Each structure stands twice: as structure tokens, then as C-alpha cells.
């Protein structure tokens, strides 16, 4: 530990211990602990955000698959073959077989 020497009236010499060195060590240790806490907190937040991104990407993939299935089903349902078979099942007549009477 460093000491400071003070001369007073050149008669006697006093030594004074510097207590501020202990406070600097305390500040240093406290700042290291604080930086470590912030680092761990940010790392945990980063991991949590990564999990959320992974879930969102999986949900996006599921939505794209559902969209593809719906588009293919829509294309099948509006095809002329399916529409004509549904019309026959419901009892609709073909437009060419309808007789129009004009006055």
C-alpha cells in the first residue's frame, strides 16, 4: 500500500495511508459485476429472440403450405369437369338444351 509523506515545519514527518485505493478496487469490482450482469441479460434476451424467430419461421412455413393446398383445391374446384359434374348432380340442365320461347 502506498503512503504519502507530509512534511510540516521540517520538524517531524507524518505518513498517511491512502484509503482511496480501496475505493477504486471496490468501484472496479462493482463495474465488472455490473458488466457481467448486463452481458448475461443480453445473452438471455438474444437466445429468447432466436427462439421467437424460429417459431415465426415455422409458422410462416406452415402458412405457405396451407396456402399452397388451398390454391390447388381452389383450382380443382373451379375446373370445368368438376363444375359440370356438380351441376348434373344437382339436376341443372345444359344451357344448350333449354328452349326459349319468344313472343
PDB file of C-alpha atoms in Angstrom:
ATOM      1  CA  UNK A   1       0.000   0.000   0.000  1.00  0.00           C
ATOM      2  CA  UNK A   2       1.386   3.384  -0.945  1.00  0.00           C
ATOM      3  CA  UNK A   3       1.936   6.016   1.665  1.00  0.00           C
ATOM      4  CA  UNK A   4       2.195   9.740   1.413  1.00  0.00           C
ATOM      5  CA  UNK A   5       4.743  11.637   3.402  1.00  0.00           C
ATOM      6  CA  UNK A   6       3.923  15.094   4.621  1.00  0.00           C
ATOM      7  CA  UNK A   7       6.479  17.458   5.997  1.00  0.00           C
ATOM      8  CA  UNK A   8       5.317  20.040   8.438  1.00  0.00           C
ATOM      9  CA  UNK A   9       7.651  22.733   9.568  1.00  0.00           C
ATOM     10  CA  UNK A  10      10.532  20.383   8.784  1.00  0.00           C
ATOM     11  CA  UNK A  11      10.427  19.092  12.381  1.00  0.00           C
ATOM     12  CA  UNK A  12       8.627  15.789  12.014  1.00  0.00           C
ATOM     13  CA  UNK A  13       7.373  13.584   9.188  1.00  0.00           C
ATOM     14  CA  UNK A  14       3.900  12.070   9.090  1.00  0.00           C
ATOM     15  CA  UNK A  15       2.788   9.117   6.996  1.00  0.00           C
ATOM     16  CA  UNK A  16      -0.781   8.988   5.725  1.00  0.00           C
ATOM     17  CA  UNK A  17      -2.275   5.841   4.195  1.00  0.00           C
ATOM     18  CA  UNK A  18      -4.277   6.294   1.091  1.00  0.00           C
ATOM     19  CA  UNK A  19      -7.697   4.787   1.525  1.00  0.00           C
ATOM     20  CA  UNK A  20      -8.838   5.818  -1.917  1.00  0.00           C
ATOM     21  CA  UNK A  21      -7.097   2.788  -3.448  1.00  0.00           C
ATOM     22  CA  UNK A  22      -9.567   0.512  -1.676  1.00  0.00           C
ATOM     23  CA  UNK A  23     -12.471   2.524  -3.066  1.00  0.00           C
ATOM     24  CA  UNK A  24     -11.070   2.236  -6.604  1.00  0.00           C
ATOM     25  CA  UNK A  25     -10.815  -1.537  -6.211  1.00  0.00           C
ATOM     26  CA  UNK A  26     -14.415  -1.584  -4.978  1.00  0.00           C
ATOM     27  CA  UNK A  27     -15.550   0.501  -7.974  1.00  0.00           C
ATOM     28  CA  UNK A  28     -13.642  -1.785 -10.342  1.00  0.00           C
ATOM     29  CA  UNK A  29     -15.158  -4.967  -8.868  1.00  0.00           C
ATOM     30  CA  UNK A  30     -18.627  -3.422  -8.875  1.00  0.00           C
ATOM     31  CA  UNK A  31     -18.273  -2.353 -12.517  1.00  0.00           C
ATOM     32  CA  UNK A  32     -17.070  -5.850 -13.521  1.00  0.00           C
ATOM     33  CA  UNK A  33     -20.094  -7.388 -11.781  1.00  0.00           C
ATOM     34  CA  UNK A  34     -22.421  -4.885 -13.461  1.00  0.00           C
ATOM     35  CA  UNK A  35     -20.911  -5.522 -16.895  1.00  0.00           C
ATOM     36  CA  UNK A  36     -21.205  -9.275 -16.324  1.00  0.00           C
ATOM     37  CA  UNK A  37     -24.860  -8.912 -15.332  1.00  0.00           C
ATOM     38  CA  UNK A  38     -25.624  -6.823 -18.430  1.00  0.00           C
ATOM     39  CA  UNK A  39     -23.794  -9.347 -20.630  1.00  0.00           C
ATOM     40  CA  UNK A  40     -25.740 -12.299 -19.205  1.00  0.00           C
ATOM     41  CA  UNK A  41     -29.041 -10.420 -19.507  1.00  0.00           C
ATOM     42  CA  UNK A  42     -28.383  -9.507 -23.135  1.00  0.00           C
ATOM     43  CA  UNK A  43     -27.299 -13.063 -23.938  1.00  0.00           C
ATOM     44  CA  UNK A  44     -30.522 -14.450 -22.475  1.00  0.00           C
ATOM     45  CA  UNK A  45     -32.557 -11.903 -24.448  1.00  0.00           C
ATOM     46  CA  UNK A  46     -30.659 -12.880 -27.612  1.00  0.00           C
ATOM     47  CA  UNK A  47     -31.439 -16.569 -27.071  1.00  0.00           C
ATOM     48  CA  UNK A  48     -35.105 -15.801 -26.381  1.00  0.00           C
ATOM     49  CA  UNK A  49     -35.340 -13.691 -29.545  1.00  0.00           C
ATOM     50  CA  UNK A  50     -33.759 -16.527 -31.528  1.00  0.00           C
ATOM     51  CA  UNK A  51     -36.432 -18.932 -30.285  1.00  0.00           C
ATOM     52  CA  UNK A  52     -39.172 -16.461 -31.227  1.00  0.00           C
ATOM     53  CA  UNK A  53     -37.698 -16.069 -34.722  1.00  0.00           C
ATOM     54  CA  UNK A  54     -37.539 -19.846 -35.097  1.00  0.00           C
ATOM     55  CA  UNK A  55     -41.203 -20.181 -34.101  1.00  0.00           C
ATOM     56  CA  UNK A  56     -42.201 -17.393 -36.503  1.00  0.00           C
ATOM     57  CA  UNK A  57     -40.324 -19.048 -39.386  1.00  0.00           C
ATOM     58  CA  UNK A  58     -42.004 -22.394 -38.634  1.00  0.00           C
ATOM     59  CA  UNK A  59     -45.416 -20.682 -38.567  1.00  0.00           C
ATOM     60  CA  UNK A  60     -44.612 -18.968 -41.882  1.00  0.00           C
ATOM     61  CA  UNK A  61     -43.697 -22.331 -43.414  1.00  0.00           C
ATOM     62  CA  UNK A  62     -46.978 -23.856 -42.199  1.00  0.00           C
ATOM     63  CA  UNK A  63     -48.932 -20.916 -43.638  1.00  0.00           C
ATOM     64  CA  UNK A  64     -47.199 -21.271 -47.014  1.00  0.00           C
ATOM     65  CA  UNK A  65     -48.039 -24.990 -47.099  1.00  0.00           C
ATOM     66  CA  UNK A  66     -51.679 -24.266 -46.213  1.00  0.00           C
ATOM     67  CA  UNK A  67     -51.802 -21.558 -48.891  1.00  0.00           C
ATOM     68  CA  UNK A  68     -50.435 -23.979 -51.489  1.00  0.00           C
ATOM     69  CA  UNK A  69     -53.034 -26.606 -50.535  1.00  0.00           C
ATOM     70  CA  UNK A  70     -55.845 -24.058 -50.706  1.00  0.00           C
ATOM     71  CA  UNK A  71     -54.726 -22.799 -54.121  1.00  0.00           C
ATOM     72  CA  UNK A  72     -54.594 -26.321 -55.531  1.00  0.00           C
ATOM     73  CA  UNK A  73     -58.023 -27.122 -54.055  1.00  0.00           C
ATOM     74  CA  UNK A  74     -59.429 -23.889 -55.500  1.00  0.00           C
ATOM     75  CA  UNK A  75     -58.027 -24.738 -58.931  1.00  0.00           C
ATOM     76  CA  UNK A  76     -59.606 -28.202 -58.721  1.00  0.00           C
ATOM     77  CA  UNK A  77     -62.987 -26.843 -57.619  1.00  0.00           C
ATOM     78  CA  UNK A  78     -63.282 -24.287 -60.423  1.00  0.00           C
ATOM     79  CA  UNK A  79     -62.253 -26.711 -63.156  1.00  0.00           C
ATOM     80  CA  UNK A  80     -64.976 -27.237 -65.811  1.00  0.00           C
ATOM     81  CA  UNK A  81     -65.129 -31.005 -65.226  1.00  0.00           C
ATOM     82  CA  UNK A  82     -65.889 -30.649 -61.526  1.00  0.00           C
ATOM     83  CA  UNK A  83     -68.394 -27.853 -62.123  1.00  0.00           C
ATOM     84  CA  UNK A  84     -70.291 -29.828 -64.769  1.00  0.00           C
ATOM     85  CA  UNK A  85     -70.405 -32.956 -62.584  1.00  0.00           C
ATOM     86  CA  UNK A  86     -71.723 -30.895 -59.647  1.00  0.00           C
ATOM     87  CA  UNK A  87     -74.340 -29.272 -61.901  1.00  0.00           C
ATOM     88  CA  UNK A  88     -75.511 -32.684 -63.150  1.00  0.00           C
ATOM     89  CA  UNK A  89     -75.692 -33.964 -59.570  1.00  0.00           C
ATOM     90  CA  UNK A  90     -77.875 -31.002 -58.611  1.00  0.00           C
ATOM     91  CA  UNK A  91     -80.159 -31.514 -61.625  1.00  0.00           C
ATOM     92  CA  UNK A  92     -79.271 -28.474 -63.694  1.00  0.00           C
ATOM     93  CA  UNK A  93     -79.771 -28.787 -67.427  1.00  0.00           C
ATOM     94  CA  UNK A  94     -77.205 -27.873 -70.023  1.00  0.00           C
ATOM     95  CA  UNK A  95     -77.767 -24.342 -71.403  1.00  0.00           C
ATOM     96  CA  UNK A  96     -77.994 -25.648 -74.966  1.00  0.00           C
ATOM     97  CA  UNK A  97     -80.941 -27.877 -74.047  1.00  0.00           C
ATOM     98  CA  UNK A  98     -83.076 -25.001 -72.806  1.00  0.00           C
ATOM     99  CA  UNK A  99     -85.791 -23.964 -75.253  1.00  0.00           C
ATOM    100  CA  UNK A 100     -86.504 -20.265 -75.415  1.00  0.00           C
ATOM    101  CA  UNK A 101     -89.959 -19.101 -76.425  1.00  0.00           C
ATOM    102  CA  UNK A 102     -90.107 -15.637 -77.866  1.00  0.00           C
ATOM    103  CA  UNK A 103     -93.288 -13.627 -78.408  1.00  0.00           C
TER     104      UNK A 103
END
